[in-house]
PDB file of C-alpha atoms in Angstrom:
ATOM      1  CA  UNK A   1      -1.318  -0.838 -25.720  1.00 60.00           C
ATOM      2  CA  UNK A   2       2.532  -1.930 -25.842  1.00 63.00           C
ATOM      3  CA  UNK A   3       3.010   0.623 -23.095  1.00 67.00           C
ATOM      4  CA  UNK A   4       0.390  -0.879 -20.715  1.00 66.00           C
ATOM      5  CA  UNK A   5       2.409  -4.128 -21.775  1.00 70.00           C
ATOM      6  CA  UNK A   6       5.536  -2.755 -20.754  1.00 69.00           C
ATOM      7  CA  UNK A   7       4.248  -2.248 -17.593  1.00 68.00           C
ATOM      8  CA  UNK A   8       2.064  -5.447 -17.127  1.00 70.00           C
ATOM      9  CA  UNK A   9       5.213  -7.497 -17.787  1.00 72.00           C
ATOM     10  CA  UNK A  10       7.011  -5.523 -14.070  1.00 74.00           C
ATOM     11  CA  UNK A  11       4.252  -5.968 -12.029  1.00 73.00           C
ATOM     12  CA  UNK A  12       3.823  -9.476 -12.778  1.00 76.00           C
ATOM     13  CA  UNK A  13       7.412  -9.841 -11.489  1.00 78.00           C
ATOM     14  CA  UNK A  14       7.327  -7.299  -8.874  1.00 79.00           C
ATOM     15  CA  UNK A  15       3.424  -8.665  -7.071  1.00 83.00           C
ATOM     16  CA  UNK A  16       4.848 -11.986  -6.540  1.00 84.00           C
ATOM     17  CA  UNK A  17       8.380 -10.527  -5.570  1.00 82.00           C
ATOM     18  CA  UNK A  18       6.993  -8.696  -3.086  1.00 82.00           C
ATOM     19  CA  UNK A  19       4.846 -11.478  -1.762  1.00 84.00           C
ATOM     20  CA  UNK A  20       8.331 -13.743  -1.641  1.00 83.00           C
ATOM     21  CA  UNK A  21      11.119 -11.629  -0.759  1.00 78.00           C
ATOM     22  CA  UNK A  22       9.115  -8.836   1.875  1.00 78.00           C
ATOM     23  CA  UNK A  23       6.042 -10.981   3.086  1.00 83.00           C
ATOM     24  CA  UNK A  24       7.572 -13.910   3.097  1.00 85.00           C
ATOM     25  CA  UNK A  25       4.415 -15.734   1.421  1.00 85.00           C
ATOM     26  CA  UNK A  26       3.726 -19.687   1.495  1.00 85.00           C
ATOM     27  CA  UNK A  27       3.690 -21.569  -2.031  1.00 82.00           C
ATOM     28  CA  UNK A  28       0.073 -21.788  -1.449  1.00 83.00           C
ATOM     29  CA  UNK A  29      -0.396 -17.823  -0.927  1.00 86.00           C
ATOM     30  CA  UNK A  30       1.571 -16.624  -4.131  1.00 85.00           C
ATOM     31  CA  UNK A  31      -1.012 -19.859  -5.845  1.00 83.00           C
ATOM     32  CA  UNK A  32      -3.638 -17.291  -4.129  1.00 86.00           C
ATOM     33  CA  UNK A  33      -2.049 -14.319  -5.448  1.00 87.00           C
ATOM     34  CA  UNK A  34      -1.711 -15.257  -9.267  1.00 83.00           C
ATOM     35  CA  UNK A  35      -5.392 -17.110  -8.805  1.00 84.00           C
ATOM     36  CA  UNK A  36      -6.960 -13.619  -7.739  1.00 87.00           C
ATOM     37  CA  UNK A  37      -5.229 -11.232 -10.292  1.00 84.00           C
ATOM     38  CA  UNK A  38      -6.788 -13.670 -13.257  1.00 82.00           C
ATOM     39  CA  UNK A  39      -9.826 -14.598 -10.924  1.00 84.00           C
ATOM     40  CA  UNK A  40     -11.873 -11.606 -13.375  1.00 85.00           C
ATOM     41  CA  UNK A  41     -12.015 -13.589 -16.176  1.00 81.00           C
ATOM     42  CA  UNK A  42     -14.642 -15.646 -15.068  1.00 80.00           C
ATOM     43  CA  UNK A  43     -16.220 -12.843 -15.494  1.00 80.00           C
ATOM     44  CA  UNK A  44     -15.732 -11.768 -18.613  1.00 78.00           C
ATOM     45  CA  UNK A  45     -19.043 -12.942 -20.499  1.00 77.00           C
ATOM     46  CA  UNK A  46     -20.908 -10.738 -18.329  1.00 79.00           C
ATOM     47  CA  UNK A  47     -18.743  -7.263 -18.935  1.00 78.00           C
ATOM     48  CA  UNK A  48     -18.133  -8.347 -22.533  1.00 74.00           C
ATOM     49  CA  UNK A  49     -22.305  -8.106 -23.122  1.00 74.00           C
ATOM     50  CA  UNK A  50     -22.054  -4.973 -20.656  1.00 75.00           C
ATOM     51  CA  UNK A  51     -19.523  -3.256 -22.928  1.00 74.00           C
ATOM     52  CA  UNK A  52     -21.001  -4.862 -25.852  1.00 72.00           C
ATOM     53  CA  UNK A  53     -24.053  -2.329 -25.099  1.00 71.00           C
ATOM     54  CA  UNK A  54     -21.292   1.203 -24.340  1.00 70.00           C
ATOM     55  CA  UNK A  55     -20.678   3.437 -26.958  1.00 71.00           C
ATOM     56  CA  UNK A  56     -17.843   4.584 -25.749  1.00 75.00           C
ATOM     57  CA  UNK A  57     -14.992   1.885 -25.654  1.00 80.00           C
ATOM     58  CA  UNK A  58     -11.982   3.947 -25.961  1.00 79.00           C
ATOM     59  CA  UNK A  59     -12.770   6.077 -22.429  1.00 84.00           C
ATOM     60  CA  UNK A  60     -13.709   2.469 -21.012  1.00 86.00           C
ATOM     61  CA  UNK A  61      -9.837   1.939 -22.027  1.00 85.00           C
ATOM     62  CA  UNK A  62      -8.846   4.826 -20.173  1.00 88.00           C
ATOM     63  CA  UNK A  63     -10.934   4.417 -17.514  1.00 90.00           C
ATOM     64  CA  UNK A  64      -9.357   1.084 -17.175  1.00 89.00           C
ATOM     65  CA  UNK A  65      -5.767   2.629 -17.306  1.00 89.00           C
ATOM     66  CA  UNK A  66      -6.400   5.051 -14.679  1.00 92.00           C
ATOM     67  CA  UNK A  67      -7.869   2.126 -12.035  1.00 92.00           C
ATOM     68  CA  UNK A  68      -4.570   0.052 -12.507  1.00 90.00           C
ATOM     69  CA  UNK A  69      -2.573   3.049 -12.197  1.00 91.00           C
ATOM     70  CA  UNK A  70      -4.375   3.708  -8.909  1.00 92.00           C
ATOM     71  CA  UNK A  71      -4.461   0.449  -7.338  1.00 91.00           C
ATOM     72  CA  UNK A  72      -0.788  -0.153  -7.821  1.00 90.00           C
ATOM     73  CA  UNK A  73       0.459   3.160  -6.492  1.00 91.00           C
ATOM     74  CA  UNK A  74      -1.070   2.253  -3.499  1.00 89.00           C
ATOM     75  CA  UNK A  75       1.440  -0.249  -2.462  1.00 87.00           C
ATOM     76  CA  UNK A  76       4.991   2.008  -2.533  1.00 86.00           C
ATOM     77  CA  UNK A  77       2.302   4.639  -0.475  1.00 87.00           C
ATOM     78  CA  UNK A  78       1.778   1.712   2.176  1.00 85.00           C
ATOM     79  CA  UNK A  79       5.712   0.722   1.466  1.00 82.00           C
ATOM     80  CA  UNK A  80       6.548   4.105   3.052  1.00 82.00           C
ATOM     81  CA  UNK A  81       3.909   4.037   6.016  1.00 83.00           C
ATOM     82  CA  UNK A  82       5.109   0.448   6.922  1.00 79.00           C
ATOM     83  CA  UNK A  83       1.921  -1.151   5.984  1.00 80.00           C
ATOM     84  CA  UNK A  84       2.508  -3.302   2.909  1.00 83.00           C
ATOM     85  CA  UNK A  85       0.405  -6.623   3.868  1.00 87.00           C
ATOM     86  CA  UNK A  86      -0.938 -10.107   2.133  1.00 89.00           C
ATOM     87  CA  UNK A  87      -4.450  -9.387   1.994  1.00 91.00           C
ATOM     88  CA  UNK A  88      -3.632  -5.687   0.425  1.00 89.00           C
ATOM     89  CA  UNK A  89      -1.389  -7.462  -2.031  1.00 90.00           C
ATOM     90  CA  UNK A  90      -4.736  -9.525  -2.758  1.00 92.00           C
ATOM     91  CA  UNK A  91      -6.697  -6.641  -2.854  1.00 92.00           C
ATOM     92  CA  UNK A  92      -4.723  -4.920  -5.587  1.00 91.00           C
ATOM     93  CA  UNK A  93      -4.367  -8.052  -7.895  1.00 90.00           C
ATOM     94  CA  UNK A  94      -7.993  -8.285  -8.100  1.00 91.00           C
ATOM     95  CA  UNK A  95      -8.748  -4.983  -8.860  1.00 92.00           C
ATOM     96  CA  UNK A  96      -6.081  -4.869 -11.296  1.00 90.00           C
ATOM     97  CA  UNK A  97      -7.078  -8.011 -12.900  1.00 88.00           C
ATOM     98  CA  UNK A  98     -10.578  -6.991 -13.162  1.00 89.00           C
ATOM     99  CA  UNK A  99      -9.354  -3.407 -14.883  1.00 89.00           C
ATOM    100  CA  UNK A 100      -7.075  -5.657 -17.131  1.00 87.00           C
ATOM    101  CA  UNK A 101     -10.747  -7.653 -18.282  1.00 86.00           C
ATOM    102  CA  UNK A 102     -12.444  -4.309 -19.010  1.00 87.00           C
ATOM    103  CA  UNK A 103      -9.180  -2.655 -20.998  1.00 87.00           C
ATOM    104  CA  UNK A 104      -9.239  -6.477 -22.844  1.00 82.00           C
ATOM    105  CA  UNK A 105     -12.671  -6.615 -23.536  1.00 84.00           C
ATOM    106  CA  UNK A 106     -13.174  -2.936 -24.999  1.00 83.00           C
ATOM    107  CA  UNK A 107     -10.096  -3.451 -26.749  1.00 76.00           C
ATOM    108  CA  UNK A 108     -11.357  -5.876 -29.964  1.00 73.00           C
ATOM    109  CA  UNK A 109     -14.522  -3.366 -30.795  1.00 70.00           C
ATOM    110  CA  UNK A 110     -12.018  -0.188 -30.827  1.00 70.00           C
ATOM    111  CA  UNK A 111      -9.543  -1.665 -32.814  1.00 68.00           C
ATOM    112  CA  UNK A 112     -12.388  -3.052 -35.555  1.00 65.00           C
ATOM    113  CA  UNK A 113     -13.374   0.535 -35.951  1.00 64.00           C
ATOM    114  CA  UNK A 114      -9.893   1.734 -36.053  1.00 65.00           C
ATOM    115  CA  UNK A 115      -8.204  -0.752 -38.237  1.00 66.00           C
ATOM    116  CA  UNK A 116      -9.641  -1.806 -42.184  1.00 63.00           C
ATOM    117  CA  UNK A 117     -10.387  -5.043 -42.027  1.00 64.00           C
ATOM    118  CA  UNK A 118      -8.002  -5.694 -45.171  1.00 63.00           C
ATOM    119  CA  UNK A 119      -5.166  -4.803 -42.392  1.00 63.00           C
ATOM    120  CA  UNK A 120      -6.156  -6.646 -39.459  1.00 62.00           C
ATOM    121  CA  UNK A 121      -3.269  -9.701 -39.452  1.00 64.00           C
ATOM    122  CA  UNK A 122      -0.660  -7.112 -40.220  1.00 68.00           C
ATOM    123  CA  UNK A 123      -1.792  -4.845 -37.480  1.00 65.00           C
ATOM    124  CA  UNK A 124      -2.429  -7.523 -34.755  1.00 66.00           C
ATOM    125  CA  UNK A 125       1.381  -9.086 -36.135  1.00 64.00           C
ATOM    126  CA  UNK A 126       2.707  -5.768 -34.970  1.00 67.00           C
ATOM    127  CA  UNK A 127       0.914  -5.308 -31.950  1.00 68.00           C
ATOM    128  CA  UNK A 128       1.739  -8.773 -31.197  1.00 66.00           C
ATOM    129  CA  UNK A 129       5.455  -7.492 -32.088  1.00 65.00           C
ATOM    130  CA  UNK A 130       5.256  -4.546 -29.480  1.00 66.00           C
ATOM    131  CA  UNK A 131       3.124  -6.775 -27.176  1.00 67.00           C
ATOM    132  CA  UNK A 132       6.372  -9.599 -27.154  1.00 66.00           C
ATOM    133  CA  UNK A 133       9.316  -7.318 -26.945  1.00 70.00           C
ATOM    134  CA  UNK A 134       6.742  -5.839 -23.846  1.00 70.00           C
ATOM    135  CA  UNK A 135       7.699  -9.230 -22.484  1.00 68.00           C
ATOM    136  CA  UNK A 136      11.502  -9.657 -23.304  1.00 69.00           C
ATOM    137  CA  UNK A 137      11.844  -6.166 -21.673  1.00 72.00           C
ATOM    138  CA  UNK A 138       9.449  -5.399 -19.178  1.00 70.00           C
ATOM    139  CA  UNK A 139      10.678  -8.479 -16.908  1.00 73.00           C
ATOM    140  CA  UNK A 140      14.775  -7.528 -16.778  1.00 74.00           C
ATOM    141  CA  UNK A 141      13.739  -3.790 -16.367  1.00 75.00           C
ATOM    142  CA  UNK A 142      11.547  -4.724 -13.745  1.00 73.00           C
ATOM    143  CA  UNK A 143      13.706  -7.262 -12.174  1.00 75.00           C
ATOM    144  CA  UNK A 144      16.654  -4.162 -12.226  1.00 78.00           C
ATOM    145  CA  UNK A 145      14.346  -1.717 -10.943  1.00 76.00           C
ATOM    146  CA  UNK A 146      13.272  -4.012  -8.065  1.00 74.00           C
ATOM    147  CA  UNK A 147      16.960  -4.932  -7.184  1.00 75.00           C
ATOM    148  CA  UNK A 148      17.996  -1.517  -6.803  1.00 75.00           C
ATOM    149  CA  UNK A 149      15.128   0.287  -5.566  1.00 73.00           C
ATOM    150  CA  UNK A 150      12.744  -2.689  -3.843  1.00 73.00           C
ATOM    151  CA  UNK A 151       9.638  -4.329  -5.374  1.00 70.00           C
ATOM    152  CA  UNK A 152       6.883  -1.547  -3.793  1.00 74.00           C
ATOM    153  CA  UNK A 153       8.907   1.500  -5.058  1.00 74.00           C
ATOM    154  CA  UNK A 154       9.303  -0.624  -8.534  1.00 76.00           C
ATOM    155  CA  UNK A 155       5.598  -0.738  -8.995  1.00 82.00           C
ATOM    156  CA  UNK A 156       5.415   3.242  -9.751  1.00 84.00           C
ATOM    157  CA  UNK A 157       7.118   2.251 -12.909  1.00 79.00           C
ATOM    158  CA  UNK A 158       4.188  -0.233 -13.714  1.00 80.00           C
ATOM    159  CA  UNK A 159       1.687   3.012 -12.553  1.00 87.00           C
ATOM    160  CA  UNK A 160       3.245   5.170 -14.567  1.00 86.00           C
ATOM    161  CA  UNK A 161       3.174   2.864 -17.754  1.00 84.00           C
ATOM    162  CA  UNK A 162      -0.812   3.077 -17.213  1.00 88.00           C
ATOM    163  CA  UNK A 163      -0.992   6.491 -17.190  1.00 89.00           C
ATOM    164  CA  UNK A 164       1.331   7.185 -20.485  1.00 88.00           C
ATOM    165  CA  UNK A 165      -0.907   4.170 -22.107  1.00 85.00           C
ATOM    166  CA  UNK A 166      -4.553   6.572 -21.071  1.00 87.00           C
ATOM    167  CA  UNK A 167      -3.035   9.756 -22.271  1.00 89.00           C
ATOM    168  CA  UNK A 168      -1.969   8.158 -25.411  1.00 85.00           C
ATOM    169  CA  UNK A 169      -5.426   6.256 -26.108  1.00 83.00           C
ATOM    170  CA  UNK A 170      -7.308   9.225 -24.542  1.00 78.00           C
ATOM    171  CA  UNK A 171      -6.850  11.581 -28.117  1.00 82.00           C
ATOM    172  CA  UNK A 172      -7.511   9.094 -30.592  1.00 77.00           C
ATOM    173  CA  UNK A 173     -10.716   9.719 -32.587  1.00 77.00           C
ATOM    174  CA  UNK A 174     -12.540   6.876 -33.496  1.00 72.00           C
ATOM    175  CA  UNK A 175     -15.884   7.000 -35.238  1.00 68.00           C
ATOM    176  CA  UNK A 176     -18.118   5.067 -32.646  1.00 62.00           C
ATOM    177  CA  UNK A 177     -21.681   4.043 -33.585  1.00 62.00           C
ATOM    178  CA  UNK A 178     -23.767   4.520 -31.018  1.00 62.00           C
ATOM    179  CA  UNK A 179     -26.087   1.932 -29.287  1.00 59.00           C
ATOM    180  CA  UNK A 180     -29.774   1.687 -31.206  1.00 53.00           C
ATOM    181  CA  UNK A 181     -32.261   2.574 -28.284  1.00 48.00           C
ATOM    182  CA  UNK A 182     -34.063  -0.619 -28.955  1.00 48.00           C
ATOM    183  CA  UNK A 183     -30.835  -2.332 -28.411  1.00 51.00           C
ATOM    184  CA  UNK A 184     -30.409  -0.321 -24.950  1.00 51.00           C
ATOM    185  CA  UNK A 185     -33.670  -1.218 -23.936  1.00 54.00           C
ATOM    186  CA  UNK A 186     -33.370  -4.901 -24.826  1.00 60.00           C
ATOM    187  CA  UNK A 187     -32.396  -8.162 -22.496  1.00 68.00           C
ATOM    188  CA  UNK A 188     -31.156  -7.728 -19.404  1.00 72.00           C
ATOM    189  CA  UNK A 189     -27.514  -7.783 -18.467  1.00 70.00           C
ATOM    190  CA  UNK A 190     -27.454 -11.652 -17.476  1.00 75.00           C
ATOM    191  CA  UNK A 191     -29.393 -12.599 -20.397  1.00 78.00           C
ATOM    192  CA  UNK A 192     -27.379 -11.210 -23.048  1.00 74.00           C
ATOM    193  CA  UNK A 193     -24.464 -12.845 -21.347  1.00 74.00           C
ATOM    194  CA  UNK A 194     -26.138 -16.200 -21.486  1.00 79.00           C
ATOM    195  CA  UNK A 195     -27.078 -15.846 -25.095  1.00 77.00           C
ATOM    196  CA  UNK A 196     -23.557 -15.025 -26.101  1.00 76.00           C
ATOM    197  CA  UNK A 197     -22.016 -17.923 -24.174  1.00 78.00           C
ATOM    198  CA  UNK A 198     -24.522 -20.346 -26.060  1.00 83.00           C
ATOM    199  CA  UNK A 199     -23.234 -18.592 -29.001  1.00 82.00           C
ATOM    200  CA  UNK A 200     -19.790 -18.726 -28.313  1.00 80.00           C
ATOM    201  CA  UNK A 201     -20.373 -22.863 -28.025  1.00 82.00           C
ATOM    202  CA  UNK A 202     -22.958 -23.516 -30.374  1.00 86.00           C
ATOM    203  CA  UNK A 203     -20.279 -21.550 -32.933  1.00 84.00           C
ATOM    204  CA  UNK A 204     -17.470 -24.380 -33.953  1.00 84.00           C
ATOM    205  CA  UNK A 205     -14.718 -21.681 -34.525  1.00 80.00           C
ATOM    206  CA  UNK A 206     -14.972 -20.266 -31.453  1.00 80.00           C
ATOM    207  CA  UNK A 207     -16.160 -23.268 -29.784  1.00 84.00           C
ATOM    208  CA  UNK A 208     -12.886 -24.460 -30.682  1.00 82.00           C
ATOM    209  CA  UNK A 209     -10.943 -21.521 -29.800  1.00 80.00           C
ATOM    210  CA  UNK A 210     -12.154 -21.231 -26.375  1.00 80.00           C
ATOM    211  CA  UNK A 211     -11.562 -24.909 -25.390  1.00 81.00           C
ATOM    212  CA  UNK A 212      -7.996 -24.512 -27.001  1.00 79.00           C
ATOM    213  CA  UNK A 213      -7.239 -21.340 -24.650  1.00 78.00           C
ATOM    214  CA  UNK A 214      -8.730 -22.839 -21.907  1.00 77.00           C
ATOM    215  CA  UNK A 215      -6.757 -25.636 -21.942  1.00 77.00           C
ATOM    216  CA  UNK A 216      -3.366 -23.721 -23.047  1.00 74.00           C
ATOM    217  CA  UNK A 217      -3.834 -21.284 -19.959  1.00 72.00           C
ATOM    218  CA  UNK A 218      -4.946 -24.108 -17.508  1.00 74.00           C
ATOM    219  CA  UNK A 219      -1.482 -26.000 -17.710  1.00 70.00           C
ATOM    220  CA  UNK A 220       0.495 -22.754 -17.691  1.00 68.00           C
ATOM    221  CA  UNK A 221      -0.394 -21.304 -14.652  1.00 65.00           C
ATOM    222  CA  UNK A 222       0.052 -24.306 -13.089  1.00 62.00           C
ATOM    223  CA  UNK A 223       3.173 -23.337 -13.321  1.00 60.00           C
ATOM    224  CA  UNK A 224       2.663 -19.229 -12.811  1.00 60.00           C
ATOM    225  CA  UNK A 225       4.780 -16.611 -12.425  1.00 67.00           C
ATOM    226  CA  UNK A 226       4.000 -16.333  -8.910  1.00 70.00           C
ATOM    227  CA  UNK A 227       5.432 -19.781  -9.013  1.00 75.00           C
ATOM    228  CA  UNK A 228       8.346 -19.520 -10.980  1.00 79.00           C
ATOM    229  CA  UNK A 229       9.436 -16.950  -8.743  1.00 80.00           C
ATOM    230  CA  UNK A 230       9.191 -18.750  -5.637  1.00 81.00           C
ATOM    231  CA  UNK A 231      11.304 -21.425  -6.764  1.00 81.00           C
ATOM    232  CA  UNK A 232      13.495 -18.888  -8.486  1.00 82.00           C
ATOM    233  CA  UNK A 233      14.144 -16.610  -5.178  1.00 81.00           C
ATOM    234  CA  UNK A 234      14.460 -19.930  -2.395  1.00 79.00           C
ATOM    235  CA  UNK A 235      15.276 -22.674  -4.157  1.00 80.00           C
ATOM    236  CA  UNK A 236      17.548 -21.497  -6.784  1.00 85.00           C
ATOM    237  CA  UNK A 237      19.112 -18.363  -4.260  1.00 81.00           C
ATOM    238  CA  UNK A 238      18.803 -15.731  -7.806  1.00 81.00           C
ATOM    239  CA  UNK A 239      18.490 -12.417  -7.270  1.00 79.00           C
ATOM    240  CA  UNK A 240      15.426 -10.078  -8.468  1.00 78.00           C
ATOM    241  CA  UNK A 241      17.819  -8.999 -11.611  1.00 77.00           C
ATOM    242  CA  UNK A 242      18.807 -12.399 -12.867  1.00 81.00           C
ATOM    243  CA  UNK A 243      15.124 -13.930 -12.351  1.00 80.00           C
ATOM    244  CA  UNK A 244      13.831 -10.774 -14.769  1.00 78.00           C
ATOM    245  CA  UNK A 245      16.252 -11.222 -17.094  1.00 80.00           C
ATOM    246  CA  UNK A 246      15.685 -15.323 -17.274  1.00 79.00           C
ATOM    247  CA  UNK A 247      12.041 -14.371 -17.784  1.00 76.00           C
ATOM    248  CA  UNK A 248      13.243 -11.835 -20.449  1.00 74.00           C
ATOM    249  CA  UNK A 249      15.234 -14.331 -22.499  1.00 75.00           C
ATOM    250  CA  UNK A 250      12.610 -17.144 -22.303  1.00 69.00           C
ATOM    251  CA  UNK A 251      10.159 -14.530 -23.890  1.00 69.00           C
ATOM    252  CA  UNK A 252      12.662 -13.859 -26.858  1.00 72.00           C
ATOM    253  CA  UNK A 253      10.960 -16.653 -29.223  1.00 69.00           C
ATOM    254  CA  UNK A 254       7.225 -14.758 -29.005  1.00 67.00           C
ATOM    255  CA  UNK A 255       9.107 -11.670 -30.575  1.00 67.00           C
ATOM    256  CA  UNK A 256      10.348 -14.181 -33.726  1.00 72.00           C
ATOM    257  CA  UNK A 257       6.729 -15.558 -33.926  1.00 70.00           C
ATOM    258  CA  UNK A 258       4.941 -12.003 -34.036  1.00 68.00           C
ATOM    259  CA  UNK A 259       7.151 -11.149 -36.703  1.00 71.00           C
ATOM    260  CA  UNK A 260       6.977 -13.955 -38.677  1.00 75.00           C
ATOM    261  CA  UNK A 261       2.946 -14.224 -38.282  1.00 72.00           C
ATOM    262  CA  UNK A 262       1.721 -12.843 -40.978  1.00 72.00           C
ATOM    263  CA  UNK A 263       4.096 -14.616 -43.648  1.00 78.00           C
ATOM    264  CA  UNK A 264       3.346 -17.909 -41.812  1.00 79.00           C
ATOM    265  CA  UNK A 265      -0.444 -17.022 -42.368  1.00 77.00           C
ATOM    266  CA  UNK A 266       0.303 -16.289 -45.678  1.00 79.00           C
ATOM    267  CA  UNK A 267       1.572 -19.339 -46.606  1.00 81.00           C
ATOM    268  CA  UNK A 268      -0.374 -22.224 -44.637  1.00 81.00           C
ATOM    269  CA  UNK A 269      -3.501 -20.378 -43.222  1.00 78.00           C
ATOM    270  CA  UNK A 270      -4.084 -18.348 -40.534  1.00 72.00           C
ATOM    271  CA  UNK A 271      -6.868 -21.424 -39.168  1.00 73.00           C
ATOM    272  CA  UNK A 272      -3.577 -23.790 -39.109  1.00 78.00           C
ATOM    273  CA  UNK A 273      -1.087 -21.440 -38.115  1.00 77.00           C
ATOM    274  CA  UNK A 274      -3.563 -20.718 -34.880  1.00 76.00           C
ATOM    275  CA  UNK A 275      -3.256 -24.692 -34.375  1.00 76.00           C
ATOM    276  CA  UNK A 276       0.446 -25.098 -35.012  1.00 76.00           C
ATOM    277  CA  UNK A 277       1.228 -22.422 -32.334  1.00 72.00           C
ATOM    278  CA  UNK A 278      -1.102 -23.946 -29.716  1.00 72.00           C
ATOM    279  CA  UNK A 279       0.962 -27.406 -30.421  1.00 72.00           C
ATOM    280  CA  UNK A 280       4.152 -25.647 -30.721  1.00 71.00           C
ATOM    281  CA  UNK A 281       3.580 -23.524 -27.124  1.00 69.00           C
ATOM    282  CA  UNK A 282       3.824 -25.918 -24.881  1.00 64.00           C
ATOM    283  CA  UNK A 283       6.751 -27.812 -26.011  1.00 62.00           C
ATOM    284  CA  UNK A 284       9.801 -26.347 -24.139  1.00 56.00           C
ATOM    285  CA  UNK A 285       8.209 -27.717 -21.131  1.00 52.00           C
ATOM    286  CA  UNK A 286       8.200 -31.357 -22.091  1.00 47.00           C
TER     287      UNK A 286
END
């Protein structure tokens, strides 16, 4: 999963990048560009009662892997023909995003048959770990790579990630259970997804942990990536390196909070640790 990260963390430098620098997109079309790549999530209580009902959630993974892998090599292949356009752009931020939804939403059910549940903080601190330093990374590699070899031909470094993250999930064996044939045959697709949104809000944990993402993710990407980079690349005249390595640095702290998560949990909860961190996250932009 950290390698997946890895590469996440350059194509969410090198998409917008591309859009700025080559296409010479609007503030409103790189808006369009981040709104599209996340756009799948809406749709994520449907494929979440979808793969809810598949036994198989690690080749779902892989499956996943091997989409974004595809979609992104096709933009250095229409770098080289000359055809690198907006509405391809578009095209492969969507279908990315929505691969990123499946590979998210298969991921919790694999790793609560792979991990004890005894280890589950510790494992999701380190994963969390690998997941940060993804961030503090990926962005100044990417931001090098796309300085000396151009944002399209950067991307095969993001592809590339993908497939090293499906040929190490591919070989794990996990014991599965399989799907009761009653449950197969039960609800339809649409009605399981209703019943587990009502769930989701009738339940006051998770009640309360959706409204605090929602709200936490609303306010950030007003202020994307896609954003960040425009003013980064016109306004402030930086160059793809130094705009990777500024997002780099400013993901530094996540790596400190990973690694102090579970001793923080320890000591005060893991129910108020959740909260401090939601109060704590927005705060350097105040």
């Amino acid at each position: 999963m950290s390698v997946s990260q890895f590469g996440d963390r350059i194509s969410e430098l090198a998409l917008p990048l591309i859009a700025v620098a080559s296409l010479h997109a609007s503030a409103g079309q790189v808006a369009c560009l981040t709104a599209l790549a996340w756009a799948p999530n809406l749709l994520a209580v449907v494929l979440g009662a979808w793969v809810d009902h598949h036994t198989h959630k690690r080749r779902l993974m892989v499956l996943a892997d091997l989409i974004r892998a595809g979609a992104l090599l096709i933009l250095p292949a229409a770098y080289l023909l000359g055809g690198v356009t907006l509405l391809g752009l578009y095209a492969v931020a969507l279908v990315t995003g929505a691969a990123a939804v499946l590979f998210n939403t298969a991921y919790p059910p694999f790793f609560a048959h792979l991990v004890p549940r005894s280890s589950y903080v510790d494992a999701n601190s380190k994963l969390s770990a690998g997941r940060s330093a993804s961030q503090v990374v990926g962005p100044a590699v990417g931001g090098a790579l796309v300085q000396a070899l151009t944002a399209p031909v950067a991307v095969i470094a993001d592809a590339l990630s993908f497939l090293a993250s499906a040929a190490l999930i591919g070989p794990i064996r996990v014991d599965e259970p399989a799907v009761a044939a009653d449950e197969a045959a039960g609800p339809s697709l649409l009605r399981r997804a209703g019943e587990g949104l009502v769930f989701v809000v009738r339940h006051p944990v998770l009640r309360a942990s959706l409204g605090c993402a929602t709200t936490l993710n609303f306010f950030t990407f007003m202020s994307s990536t896609g954003l960040t980079v425009l003013f980064a690349d016109r306004v402030l005249g930086l160059s793809a390196g130094a705009i990777g390595l500024a997002f780099g640095i400013g993901s530094t702290g996540a790596v400190v909070g990973a690694v102090l998560a579970p001793k923080i949990s320890r000591r005060i909860g893991v129910g108020r640790s959740i909260a401090a961190g939601a109060v704590l996250f927005p705060t350097p932009s105040r």
